[in-house]
C-alpha cells in the first residue's frame, strides 16, 4: 500500500535530512519509503535541486530512514526543501482552481470598536507564480486579483512572516495574504486543496482596502483633534444669542402655542441653541412634522434634522458633529453643549417623557392621535386659503387653456373680488370659511371646461347657465354656430353616404341579374307585380332588405332557367335517340320525318317529336314504333 505523504513529512529532521524528495524525471513528490536505496532513488532536493541519497536500508531503530545530500558536497543539507515543496503544492492548487478565499478584515476605530473593512469572499486569481522575485522579496506565491492588483500569498507552516519582511511589504503597493497550515500537519498532501483554498486560518497582512480604512481613521483622528482643539469656539457659537427670525416659523410657533403645546416648547428665546432660529421656532416645526406624519408612518431624529437643514436652520459649525466629539465637549468643557442632532434627539426624548409622542424599538417616533388631530386641524385651517386659491388658479388655468390665444382674459384678483361680492362675502372669508360658497364657485368653474369640450365634440347643445363672470359668451356662441354647421355637414355627408350605398346596391342587383335576365338594364325600371308596383331600382335603393328581395327573385329565376335548360337537354337527347332508332327501323328519310310528325293514338294523339321529352316518354315512343312497324309487316 502506497505511503500517503502528510504535511508533517515536509518538516526537516533535526539533522537536516528530509522525508520527501522530488522525482528527478516527472517532478512528483516521493516519500522515503517509496524509493530505492541510495542514489538509485532518482530524487533531487526540492529546495536546492541537488541529487539526494535515499537512506532507507537497515534497522530504523539505529537510524531513521530519510533523504540526505551527498556527503562529498561542501554545501550542507538544505533546510528549505519541505517549505519549497509546500509552496509548489500551494501554487499548483491555487493555479488549478484559479481562486482563493479571502478572510473578512476589520480595523479598530478611534472608539476602540472593530470597524468592518471587507467581508469573507472567494476571489478569482490569474497569473499564479511561485517564489518570483519582487524587489528584495521572494513571496511564496504571487498572483493577480480581479482588480488587477498583485497579491502575495505566504504559506505559514512553522514560522509566520517575520517583522523585517513585513516592513518591506509595507513599502510596496501590494495585497498580502498569509495562510496558516500548521494545524493540518497530519493532513495528507493530496487532500490539502480545501485547506489551502478555504479552510485553513488566514489573515490579510495588508491590502488596499485596509490602507484606505487606515487613512480614513487617521483623517477622523485629525478631525477629532481639530474639533477638540476648537471646542471653546463651538461652545461660544452654541451660547451665541444672536438669532435669526423666520416669519413663517414664528407664525407656526404662535399657532402651536395657541392650540395647546406651550408646555412642551421652550418659550425663553435666550437659551443657547445649535440652531440659528429661536428654540420655539424649530421645536414648533418638529411638532408640526410629528402631527402631519400619519401612523403607521414614523419619523426619527435624523429625518427631522434633514428637513431643518433644508431650511438652513442648524448652525453649520454645530451640524454634522460626531457624537463622540459632542460628548467629549459636554464632558470636559460645557455640560449643556449639544450638537444639532443631539438637540433634536433630546427634544424628541423630552416629548416622549411628557407623553406627547411614543418611541418604538428602532428610535422612531409618532404622535398620539389626539395631538395629530389637533395639529392636522390647525394645519388645514392655516393652509386653507392657500390651498383654495391654488384650486381657483388651477380651475381658471384649465378654462384658459381651452380659450383661443387671442381672446382677452380676466385679471384674476379683480375677478375674485367680483365673485366674492356677488356671493355676498369678502375674498378672505371666501377662501377661509366653510359656508358652502367656495364649493359653489368651484362647482360652477368645473362645469365650464366640461361644457366647452362637450360642445366642441357636438355632445352638448347649450352652454352652462352660469359662466362665473368669465368672458366666455362669444366662445360659446361660436361653439353653438359651429355645432349647427357640423350638424348640416353631417346631414349632407349622411345623405351622400346613403346615395352611394343605394347606388352600390343597385349595382349589386345588376351584377346578380347578368346572365339570368335577358336585359338587366331594362329590367331595373320595370315595375314588379309582387312589390306594390316598385321597380327593382327602387327596391334596391330603399334598403338592404329590398336588395335582398331582388337577389332572392334572381336566384329563383336562375333556378327555373336551369330546370328549363335541363329539360331541354333531356328532350334533345331523347329526340336524338328516338330519331336514330326510327331511322334504323325505317330506311327512308322522308318516312322517318313523317313518322316523327304523325299523331299517334297510342300517344294520346300527340306527335312523337313533341311527346318525347325524357327517357320515360322515349321508351313509350319506342314501344309505339315497334307496334306500328309490326302491324305493317302483318298486312297481306
Coordinates of C-alpha atoms in Angstrom, one line a residue:
X1 CA 0.0 0.0 0.0
X2 CA 1.5 3.4 -1.0
X3 CA 2.5 5.7 1.8
X4 CA 0.3 8.9 2.0
X5 CA 2.6 11.9 2.5
X6 CA 1.4 14.3 5.2
X7 CA 2.2 17.9 5.8
X8 CA 4.4 16.9 8.8
X9 CA 6.6 14.8 6.4
X10 CA 7.7 18.1 4.8
X11 CA 9.4 19.3 8.0
X12 CA 13.1 18.6 8.0
X13 CA 14.6 16.2 10.6
X14 CA 16.9 17.5 13.4
X15 CA 19.9 16.7 11.3
X16 CA 18.6 18.5 8.2
X17 CA 17.5 15.4 6.4
X18 CA 14.1 15.2 4.8
X19 CA 11.4 12.5 4.3
X20 CA 10.1 13.8 1.0
X21 CA 12.0 14.5 -2.3
X22 CA 11.3 15.4 -5.9
X23 CA 11.4 12.7 -8.6
X24 CA 14.1 13.8 -11.0
X25 CA 12.1 12.6 -14.0
X26 CA 8.5 13.7 -13.5
X27 CA 8.8 16.2 -10.6
X28 CA 6.4 14.3 -8.4
X29 CA 6.7 14.0 -4.6
X30 CA 8.3 10.8 -3.4
X31 CA 8.3 9.5 0.2
X32 CA 11.5 7.8 1.5
X33 CA 9.5 4.6 1.8
X34 CA 8.6 4.7 -1.9
X35 CA 12.1 4.7 -3.5
X36 CA 15.1 2.5 -3.9
X37 CA 18.1 2.8 -1.6
X38 CA 21.0 5.1 -2.3
X39 CA 21.5 7.1 -5.4
X40 CA 19.2 4.7 -7.2
X41 CA 16.3 6.6 -5.7
X42 CA 16.5 9.1 -8.6
X43 CA 15.4 12.1 -6.5
X44 CA 16.6 15.6 -6.1
X45 CA 16.1 18.2 -3.3
X46 CA 13.0 20.5 -3.6
X47 CA 15.0 23.3 -2.1
X48 CA 18.3 23.4 -4.0
X49 CA 17.8 20.9 -6.8
X50 CA 20.8 18.7 -5.9
X51 CA 20.8 14.9 -6.1
X52 CA 19.8 13.1 -2.9
X53 CA 20.7 9.8 -1.4
X54 CA 17.9 7.6 0.0
X55 CA 18.9 6.1 3.4
X56 CA 16.1 3.6 3.7
X57 CA 18.1 0.4 4.4
X58 CA 18.8 -1.2 7.7
X59 CA 17.1 -1.0 11.1
X60 CA 15.1 2.2 11.7
X61 CA 15.9 1.9 15.4
X62 CA 19.5 2.5 14.7
X63 CA 18.9 5.2 12.1
X64 CA 15.7 6.9 10.9
X65 CA 15.1 6.5 7.2
X66 CA 15.5 9.7 5.3
X67 CA 16.9 11.5 2.3
X68 CA 20.3 13.3 2.6
X69 CA 22.5 15.3 0.4
X70 CA 25.7 13.6 -0.9
X71 CA 28.4 13.6 1.8
X72 CA 31.1 14.7 -0.6
X73 CA 29.4 18.1 -1.3
X74 CA 30.6 21.0 0.7
X75 CA 27.2 22.6 1.0
X76 CA 25.2 21.3 4.0
X77 CA 21.8 19.7 3.8
X78 CA 19.1 22.1 2.5
X79 CA 16.7 23.3 5.3
X80 CA 14.1 24.8 2.9
X81 CA 13.3 21.6 0.9
X82 CA 10.0 21.0 2.8
X83 CA 8.9 24.6 2.6
X84 CA 9.6 24.8 -1.1
X85 CA 7.6 21.6 -1.7
X86 CA 4.7 23.1 0.2
X87 CA 4.9 26.3 -1.8
X88 CA 4.9 24.3 -5.0
X89 CA 1.9 22.4 -3.9
X90 CA 0.1 25.6 -2.8
X91 CA 0.8 27.2 -6.2
X92 CA -0.5 24.1 -8.0
X93 CA -3.7 24.1 -6.0
X94 CA -4.4 27.8 -6.4
X95 CA -3.5 27.8 -10.1
X96 CA -5.6 24.8 -10.8
X97 CA -8.7 26.2 -9.1
X98 CA -8.0 29.8 -10.1
X99 CA -9.2 31.2 -6.8
X100 CA -8.6 31.6 -3.0
X101 CA -10.9 32.6 -0.1
X102 CA -10.0 36.0 1.5
X103 CA -11.0 36.4 5.1
X104 CA -13.1 39.2 6.5
X105 CA -11.0 42.2 7.6
X106 CA -11.6 44.9 10.2
X107 CA -9.8 47.7 11.9
X108 CA -10.1 49.2 15.3
X109 CA -11.5 52.7 15.1
X110 CA -11.0 55.7 17.4
X111 CA -13.5 54.4 19.9
X112 CA -11.8 51.0 20.2
X113 CA -14.6 49.4 18.2
X114 CA -13.9 46.9 15.4
X115 CA -14.9 48.5 12.1
X116 CA -15.6 46.0 9.2
X117 CA -13.5 46.6 6.1
X118 CA -14.1 43.6 3.8
X119 CA -16.2 40.5 4.1
X120 CA -15.1 36.9 3.7
X121 CA -15.2 36.1 0.0
X122 CA -13.7 33.8 -2.7
X123 CA -11.9 35.8 -5.3
X124 CA -10.7 34.7 -8.8
X125 CA -6.9 34.8 -9.4
X126 CA -4.8 34.8 -12.5
X127 CA -1.1 34.7 -13.4
X128 CA -0.2 32.5 -10.4
X129 CA 3.6 32.2 -10.0
X130 CA 5.9 30.5 -7.5
X131 CA 8.6 32.4 -5.5
X132 CA 9.0 35.1 -8.1
X133 CA 11.4 37.8 -7.1
X134 CA 9.6 41.1 -6.3
X135 CA 12.3 43.7 -5.4
X136 CA 14.2 42.5 -2.4
X137 CA 11.5 39.9 -1.6
X138 CA 10.6 36.5 -2.8
X139 CA 7.0 35.8 -1.9
X140 CA 5.9 32.2 -1.6
X141 CA 3.2 32.7 -4.3
X142 CA 2.4 35.8 -6.5
X143 CA -1.0 36.2 -8.2
X144 CA -3.2 38.9 -9.7
X145 CA -6.7 39.8 -8.3
X146 CA -9.8 40.7 -10.3
X147 CA -9.0 44.4 -9.6
X148 CA -5.6 43.9 -11.3
X149 CA -3.6 44.2 -8.0
X150 CA -0.7 42.0 -7.1
X151 CA -1.5 39.5 -4.3
X152 CA 1.4 37.9 -2.3
X153 CA 0.4 34.7 -0.7
X154 CA 2.6 33.4 2.2
X155 CA 2.0 29.9 3.5
X156 CA 2.8 29.5 7.2
X157 CA 3.8 26.0 8.2
X158 CA 6.2 26.6 11.0
X159 CA 7.0 30.3 11.1
X160 CA 5.0 33.3 10.1
X161 CA 6.0 36.4 8.1
X162 CA 9.0 37.9 10.0
X163 CA 9.0 41.6 11.0
X164 CA 11.7 42.6 8.6
X165 CA 9.7 41.1 5.7
X166 CA 6.6 42.9 6.9
X167 CA 8.5 46.2 6.9
X168 CA 9.5 45.7 3.3
X169 CA 6.0 44.6 2.3
X170 CA 4.5 47.8 3.9
X171 CA 6.6 49.9 1.5
X172 CA 5.1 48.0 -1.5
X173 CA 1.7 48.7 -3.0
X174 CA 0.6 45.0 -2.9
X175 CA -2.0 42.9 -1.0
X176 CA -0.6 40.2 1.2
X177 CA -2.5 37.1 2.5
X178 CA -1.0 34.6 5.0
X179 CA -2.5 31.1 5.1
X180 CA -1.6 29.1 8.3
X181 CA -1.5 25.4 7.6
X182 CA 0.4 24.4 10.8
X183 CA -2.8 22.9 12.3
X184 CA -3.1 20.4 9.5
X185 CA 0.2 18.5 9.9
X186 CA -1.5 15.1 9.9
X187 CA -3.3 16.0 6.7
X188 CA -2.3 14.1 3.5
X189 CA -0.8 16.5 0.9
X190 CA -3.3 15.1 -1.7
X191 CA -6.2 16.4 0.4
X192 CA -4.9 19.9 1.0
X193 CA -7.0 21.6 -1.7
X194 CA -9.9 22.7 0.5
X195 CA -7.4 23.5 3.3
X196 CA -5.4 26.0 1.3
X197 CA -8.3 27.4 -0.7
X198 CA -10.8 27.8 2.1
X199 CA -10.4 26.0 5.5
X200 CA -7.0 26.9 6.9
X201 CA -6.8 30.1 9.2
X202 CA -5.8 33.1 7.1
X203 CA -5.0 36.7 7.7
X204 CA -4.7 39.7 5.4
X205 CA -1.5 41.3 6.4
X206 CA -2.0 44.3 4.2
X207 CA -4.4 45.4 1.4
X208 CA -5.6 48.5 -0.4
X209 CA -8.9 48.3 1.5
X210 CA -7.1 48.2 4.9
X211 CA -4.8 51.0 3.8
X212 CA -7.8 53.1 2.7
X213 CA -9.6 52.5 6.1
X214 CA -6.4 53.4 8.0
X215 CA -6.2 56.7 6.1
X216 CA -9.9 57.3 6.8
X217 CA -9.4 56.6 10.5
X218 CA -6.4 58.8 10.5
X219 CA -8.4 61.6 9.0
X220 CA -11.1 61.1 11.6
X221 CA -8.5 61.3 14.3
X222 CA -7.1 64.6 12.8
X223 CA -10.7 65.9 12.6
X224 CA -11.4 64.9 16.1
X225 CA -8.3 66.5 17.4
X226 CA -9.2 69.7 15.5
X227 CA -12.7 69.5 16.9
X228 CA -11.5 69.2 20.4
X229 CA -8.9 71.9 19.9
X230 CA -11.8 74.1 18.6
X231 CA -14.2 73.2 21.5
X232 CA -14.1 76.7 23.0
X233 CA -15.2 78.3 19.8
X234 CA -18.0 75.8 19.3
X235 CA -19.3 76.3 22.8
X236 CA -19.3 80.1 22.2
X237 CA -21.3 79.6 19.0
X238 CA -23.7 77.4 20.9
X239 CA -24.3 80.2 23.5
X240 CA -24.5 82.9 20.9
X241 CA -27.9 84.6 21.4
X242 CA -27.9 86.4 18.1
X243 CA -30.8 84.6 16.5
X244 CA -32.4 84.9 13.0
X245 CA -36.1 85.2 12.9
X246 CA -38.2 83.2 10.4
X247 CA -41.6 84.9 10.0
X248 CA -43.3 81.7 8.8
X249 CA -41.7 79.7 11.7
X250 CA -42.7 82.4 14.2
X251 CA -46.3 82.2 12.9
X252 CA -46.1 78.4 13.2
X253 CA -44.7 78.7 16.8
X254 CA -47.6 81.0 17.8
X255 CA -50.1 78.6 16.3
X256 CA -48.6 75.6 18.2
X257 CA -48.8 77.7 21.4
X258 CA -52.4 78.7 20.6
X259 CA -53.6 75.1 20.1
X260 CA -52.1 74.0 23.5
X261 CA -48.5 72.9 23.1
X262 CA -46.9 75.8 25.0
X263 CA -46.0 73.4 27.9
X264 CA -43.9 71.3 25.5
X265 CA -41.9 74.2 24.0
X266 CA -39.0 76.4 25.2
X267 CA -40.6 79.9 25.1
X268 CA -37.4 81.5 26.6
X269 CA -35.6 82.7 23.4
X270 CA -32.4 83.5 25.4
X271 CA -31.5 79.8 25.9
X272 CA -28.4 78.5 23.9
X273 CA -29.1 76.5 20.8
X274 CA -27.4 74.7 18.0
X275 CA -29.8 76.4 15.6
X276 CA -29.9 79.9 14.1
X277 CA -33.5 80.4 14.9
X278 CA -35.1 80.5 18.4
X279 CA -35.9 77.3 20.1
X280 CA -39.6 77.8 20.0
X281 CA -39.5 78.0 16.2
X282 CA -37.5 74.8 15.4
X283 CA -39.5 73.0 18.1
X284 CA -42.7 74.1 16.5
X285 CA -41.5 72.8 13.2
X286 CA -40.8 69.4 14.9
X287 CA -44.3 69.3 16.5
X288 CA -45.9 70.1 13.1
X289 CA -43.9 67.4 11.4
X290 CA -44.9 64.8 14.0
X291 CA -48.5 66.0 13.7
X292 CA -48.8 65.5 10.0
X293 CA -47.0 62.2 9.9
X294 CA -49.8 59.7 9.6
X295 CA -49.5 56.5 11.6
X296 CA -48.1 53.8 10.9
X297 CA -45.5 56.1 9.3
X298 CA -43.0 57.3 11.9
X299 CA -40.1 59.8 12.0
X300 CA -36.7 59.8 13.6
X301 CA -34.3 62.5 14.7
X302 CA -32.1 62.1 11.5
X303 CA -35.1 62.6 9.2
X304 CA -36.3 65.6 11.2
X305 CA -32.9 67.2 11.2
X306 CA -32.6 66.8 7.4
X307 CA -35.8 68.8 7.0
X308 CA -34.4 71.5 9.2
X309 CA -31.2 71.5 7.2
X310 CA -33.2 72.2 4.1
X311 CA -34.3 75.5 5.8
X312 CA -30.6 76.2 6.7
X313 CA -31.5 76.4 10.4
X314 CA -28.7 74.5 12.1
X315 CA -25.5 76.4 12.8
X316 CA -23.0 75.0 10.3
X317 CA -20.2 74.6 12.9
X318 CA -22.6 72.6 15.2
X319 CA -24.0 70.4 12.5
X320 CA -22.7 67.0 11.3
X321 CA -20.7 66.6 14.5
X322 CA -19.8 63.0 15.5
X323 CA -21.5 62.0 18.7
X324 CA -18.2 61.3 20.5
X325 CA -16.9 64.8 19.7
X326 CA -20.1 66.3 21.1
X327 CA -19.9 64.0 24.2
X328 CA -16.3 65.0 24.7
X329 CA -17.1 68.7 24.7
X330 CA -20.1 68.1 27.0
X331 CA -18.0 66.1 29.4
X332 CA -14.8 68.3 29.5
X333 CA -15.9 71.8 28.5
X334 CA -19.6 72.6 28.7
X335 CA -22.1 70.1 30.3
X336 CA -25.1 71.7 28.5
X337 CA -23.5 71.6 25.0
X338 CA -25.4 69.8 22.2
X339 CA -24.9 69.3 18.5
X340 CA -27.8 70.0 16.1
X341 CA -28.6 66.3 16.0
X342 CA -28.5 65.9 19.8
X343 CA -30.8 69.0 20.2
X344 CA -33.4 67.2 18.0
X345 CA -32.9 63.8 19.7
X346 CA -33.1 65.4 23.2
X347 CA -36.3 67.3 22.3
X348 CA -37.9 64.1 21.0
X349 CA -37.0 62.2 24.2
X350 CA -38.5 65.1 26.2
X351 CA -41.7 64.9 24.2
X352 CA -41.7 61.1 24.8
X353 CA -41.3 61.7 28.6
X354 CA -44.1 64.2 28.6
X355 CA -46.4 61.8 26.9
X356 CA -46.8 63.7 23.6
X357 CA -45.2 61.0 21.4
X358 CA -44.4 57.3 21.5
X359 CA -41.0 55.8 20.6
X360 CA -40.7 52.4 19.0
X361 CA -37.8 49.9 19.4
X362 CA -35.9 51.5 16.5
X363 CA -35.9 55.0 17.9
X364 CA -38.7 56.2 15.6
X365 CA -41.4 58.5 17.0
X366 CA -45.1 59.0 16.3
X367 CA -47.5 61.4 17.9
X368 CA -50.6 60.4 19.9
X369 CA -53.8 60.5 17.9
X370 CA -55.2 63.5 19.9
X371 CA -52.2 65.6 19.2
X372 CA -52.2 64.6 15.5
X373 CA -55.8 65.6 15.1
X374 CA -55.3 68.9 16.8
X375 CA -52.3 69.8 14.6
X376 CA -53.9 68.5 11.5
X377 CA -57.0 70.6 12.1
X378 CA -54.8 73.6 12.6
X379 CA -52.7 72.8 9.6
X380 CA -55.8 72.6 7.4
X381 CA -57.1 75.9 8.8
X382 CA -53.8 77.6 8.2
X383 CA -53.3 76.2 4.7
X384 CA -56.9 76.5 3.6
X385 CA -56.7 80.0 1.9
X386 CA -53.5 78.9 0.1
X387 CA -55.0 75.6 -1.0
X388 CA -58.2 77.2 -2.1
X389 CA -56.5 80.0 -4.0
X390 CA -54.4 77.4 -5.8
X391 CA -57.5 75.4 -6.6
X392 CA -59.1 78.5 -8.1
X393 CA -56.0 79.3 -10.1
X394 CA -55.8 75.7 -11.4
X395 CA -59.5 75.8 -12.4
X396 CA -59.2 79.1 -14.2
X397 CA -56.0 77.9 -15.9
X398 CA -57.8 74.8 -17.2
X399 CA -60.5 77.0 -18.7
X400 CA -58.0 79.5 -20.1
X401 CA -56.2 76.6 -21.9
X402 CA -59.5 75.9 -23.8
X403 CA -59.9 79.6 -24.9
X404 CA -58.2 80.7 -28.2
X405 CA -55.0 82.6 -27.7
X406 CA -56.2 85.9 -29.0
X407 CA -59.1 86.0 -26.5
X408 CA -58.9 88.6 -23.7
X409 CA -58.7 87.2 -20.2
X410 CA -59.5 88.4 -16.7
X411 CA -57.4 89.9 -14.0
X412 CA -57.8 87.1 -11.5
X413 CA -57.6 89.2 -8.4
X414 CA -60.2 91.6 -9.8
X415 CA -62.4 88.7 -10.9
X416 CA -62.1 87.1 -7.4
X417 CA -63.2 90.4 -5.7
X418 CA -66.2 90.5 -8.0
X419 CA -67.1 86.8 -7.4
X420 CA -66.9 87.3 -3.6
X421 CA -69.1 90.4 -3.8
X422 CA -71.7 88.5 -5.9
X423 CA -71.7 85.7 -3.3
X424 CA -72.2 88.3 -0.5
X425 CA -68.8 87.9 1.2
X426 CA -65.2 89.0 1.1
X427 CA -62.2 87.3 -0.6
X428 CA -60.7 86.5 2.8
X429 CA -63.9 84.9 4.1
X430 CA -64.5 83.1 0.7
X431 CA -61.1 81.4 0.9
X432 CA -61.3 80.7 4.7
X433 CA -64.8 79.9 5.8
X434 CA -66.6 76.6 5.3
X435 CA -70.1 78.0 4.5
X436 CA -70.5 76.4 1.0
X437 CA -69.9 79.5 -1.1
X438 CA -66.4 78.5 -2.1
X439 CA -67.6 75.0 -3.1
X440 CA -70.5 76.6 -5.1
X441 CA -68.0 78.7 -7.0
X442 CA -65.6 75.8 -7.7
X443 CA -68.6 73.7 -8.9
X444 CA -69.5 76.4 -11.4
X445 CA -65.9 76.6 -12.6
X446 CA -65.6 72.9 -13.1
X447 CA -68.7 72.7 -15.3
X448 CA -67.3 75.3 -17.7
X449 CA -64.4 73.3 -19.3
X450 CA -66.6 70.2 -19.4
X451 CA -69.2 72.2 -21.4
X452 CA -66.6 73.6 -23.7
X453 CA -65.2 70.2 -24.5
X454 CA -68.7 68.6 -25.0
X455 CA -69.8 71.4 -27.3
X456 CA -66.6 71.1 -29.3
X457 CA -67.4 67.4 -29.7
X458 CA -71.0 68.1 -30.6
X459 CA -72.2 66.3 -27.5
X460 CA -73.9 69.3 -25.9
X461 CA -76.2 71.9 -27.4
X462 CA -76.3 74.7 -24.8
X463 CA -73.7 76.5 -22.7
X464 CA -74.0 76.4 -18.9
X465 CA -76.3 78.9 -17.3
X466 CA -73.6 80.4 -15.1
X467 CA -70.3 81.5 -16.6
X468 CA -68.9 82.7 -13.3
X469 CA -68.3 86.2 -14.7
X470 CA -65.8 85.0 -17.2
X471 CA -65.7 86.4 -20.8
X472 CA -66.9 83.3 -22.5
X473 CA -70.2 84.3 -24.1
X474 CA -68.6 84.8 -27.6
X475 CA -66.8 81.5 -27.3
X476 CA -70.0 79.6 -26.5
X477 CA -71.8 81.5 -29.3
X478 CA -69.2 80.4 -31.8
X479 CA -69.3 76.8 -30.5
X480 CA -73.1 76.8 -30.9
X481 CA -72.8 78.0 -34.5
X482 CA -70.1 75.5 -35.2
X483 CA -72.4 72.8 -33.8
X484 CA -75.2 73.8 -36.3
X485 CA -72.7 73.9 -39.2
X486 CA -71.4 70.5 -38.1
X487 CA -74.9 69.1 -38.0
X488 CA -75.6 70.4 -41.5
X489 CA -72.3 68.8 -42.7
X490 CA -73.3 65.6 -41.0
X491 CA -76.7 65.5 -42.8
X492 CA -75.1 66.2 -46.2
X493 CA -72.4 63.6 -45.6
X494 CA -75.1 61.1 -44.4
X495 CA -77.2 61.8 -47.5
X496 CA -74.2 61.3 -49.7
X497 CA -73.3 58.0 -47.9
X498 CA -76.9 56.8 -48.3
X499 CA -76.8 57.7 -52.0
X500 CA -73.5 55.8 -52.5
X501 CA -74.8 52.8 -50.7
X502 CA -78.0 52.8 -52.7
X503 CA -76.0 53.0 -56.0
X504 CA -73.8 50.2 -54.7
X505 CA -76.9 48.0 -54.0
X506 CA -78.4 48.8 -57.5
X507 CA -75.0 47.8 -59.0
X508 CA -75.1 44.6 -56.9
X509 CA -78.6 43.8 -58.3
X510 CA -77.5 44.4 -61.9
X511 CA -74.4 42.1 -61.4
X512 CA -76.6 39.4 -59.9
X513 CA -79.1 39.7 -62.9
X514 CA -76.4 39.4 -65.6
X515 CA -76.7 36.1 -67.3
X516 CA -80.0 35.3 -65.7
X517 CA -82.3 38.0 -67.1
X518 CA -82.2 39.0 -70.8
X519 CA -81.6 42.8 -70.4
X520 CA -80.8 43.7 -66.7
X521 CA -80.7 47.5 -67.6
X522 CA -84.3 47.3 -68.9
X523 CA -85.4 45.0 -66.0
X524 CA -84.2 47.6 -63.4
X525 CA -87.0 50.1 -64.4
X526 CA -89.9 47.6 -65.0
X527 CA -92.4 47.6 -62.1
X528 CA -92.6 44.2 -60.2
X529 CA -96.0 42.7 -59.7
X530 CA -95.4 41.4 -56.2
X531 CA -93.7 44.6 -54.9
X532 CA -96.5 47.1 -55.0
X533 CA -95.5 48.2 -58.4
X534 CA -92.0 49.3 -57.3
X535 CA -89.2 48.8 -59.8
X536 CA -86.0 46.8 -59.0
X537 CA -84.1 50.0 -58.9
X538 CA -86.4 51.5 -56.3
X539 CA -86.3 48.3 -54.2
X540 CA -82.5 48.2 -54.2
X541 CA -82.2 51.9 -53.4
X542 CA -84.5 51.8 -50.4
X543 CA -82.5 49.5 -48.2
X544 CA -80.6 46.3 -48.0
X545 CA -83.8 44.3 -47.4
X546 CA -85.1 45.4 -50.9
X547 CA -81.8 44.3 -52.4
X548 CA -82.2 41.0 -50.6
X549 CA -85.7 40.5 -52.1
X550 CA -84.2 41.1 -55.6
X551 CA -81.3 38.7 -55.0
X552 CA -83.9 36.1 -53.9
X553 CA -86.0 36.7 -57.0
X554 CA -83.0 36.5 -59.3
X555 CA -81.9 33.3 -57.6
X556 CA -85.3 31.7 -58.2
X557 CA -85.2 32.8 -61.8
X558 CA -81.8 31.3 -62.2
X559 CA -83.1 28.1 -60.7
X560 CA -86.0 28.0 -63.1
X561 CA -83.8 28.7 -66.0
X562 CA -81.5 25.8 -65.0
X563 CA -84.5 23.5 -64.7
X564 CA -85.8 24.5 -68.1
X565 CA -82.3 24.1 -69.6
X566 CA -82.0 20.6 -68.1
X567 CA -85.5 19.7 -69.6
X568 CA -84.4 21.0 -73.0
X569 CA -81.3 19.0 -72.8
X570 CA -83.2 15.8 -71.8
X571 CA -85.7 16.4 -74.6
X572 CA -82.9 16.9 -77.2
X573 CA -81.2 13.8 -76.1
X574 CA -84.4 11.7 -76.1
X575 CA -85.4 13.0 -79.6
X576 CA -81.9 12.3 -80.9
X577 CA -82.1 8.7 -79.6
X578 CA -85.7 8.3 -81.0
X579 CA -84.8 9.6 -84.4
X580 CA -81.8 7.4 -84.6
X581 CA -84.0 4.3 -83.7
X582 CA -86.7 5.3 -86.2
X583 CA -84.1 5.8 -88.9
X584 CA -82.7 2.3 -88.2
X585 CA -86.2 0.8 -88.5
X586 CA -87.5 2.9 -91.4
X587 CA -84.7 3.3 -94.0
X588 CA -86.3 6.1 -95.9
X589 CA -85.6 9.6 -94.5
X590 CA -89.0 11.1 -95.7
X591 CA -90.8 8.3 -93.9
X592 CA -88.7 8.9 -90.8
X593 CA -89.8 12.6 -90.8
X594 CA -93.4 11.6 -91.5
X595 CA -93.4 9.1 -88.6
X596 CA -92.0 11.7 -86.2
X597 CA -94.6 14.4 -87.2
X598 CA -97.6 12.0 -87.3
X599 CA -100.1 12.0 -84.5
X600 CA -100.4 8.6 -82.9
X601 CA -103.4 7.5 -80.9
X602 CA -101.1 5.4 -78.7
X603 CA -99.5 8.6 -77.6
X604 CA -102.9 10.2 -76.9
X605 CA -102.9 11.9 -80.3
X606 CA -99.5 13.5 -79.7
X607 CA -96.7 13.6 -82.2
X608 CA -93.5 11.7 -81.3
X609 CA -91.3 14.8 -81.8
X610 CA -93.5 16.7 -79.3
X611 CA -94.3 13.8 -76.9
X612 CA -90.7 12.6 -76.5
X613 CA -89.1 14.7 -73.8
X614 CA -87.2 12.3 -71.5
X615 CA -86.3 8.7 -71.0
X616 CA -89.8 7.7 -70.0
X617 CA -91.5 9.2 -73.0
X618 CA -88.7 7.9 -75.2
X619 CA -89.5 4.3 -74.0
X620 CA -93.1 4.8 -74.8
X621 CA -92.3 6.2 -78.3
X622 CA -90.1 3.2 -79.0
X623 CA -92.9 0.9 -77.9
X624 CA -95.2 2.6 -80.4
X625 CA -92.6 2.4 -83.1
X626 CA -92.3 -1.3 -82.5
X627 CA -96.1 -1.8 -82.6
X628 CA -96.6 0.2 -85.8
X629 CA -93.9 -1.4 -87.7
X630 CA -95.0 -4.9 -86.6
X631 CA -98.6 -4.2 -87.8
X632 CA -97.4 -3.1 -91.2
X633 CA -95.4 -6.3 -91.6
X634 CA -98.5 -8.4 -90.8
X635 CA -100.7 -6.8 -93.5
X636 CA -101.2 -9.0 -96.6

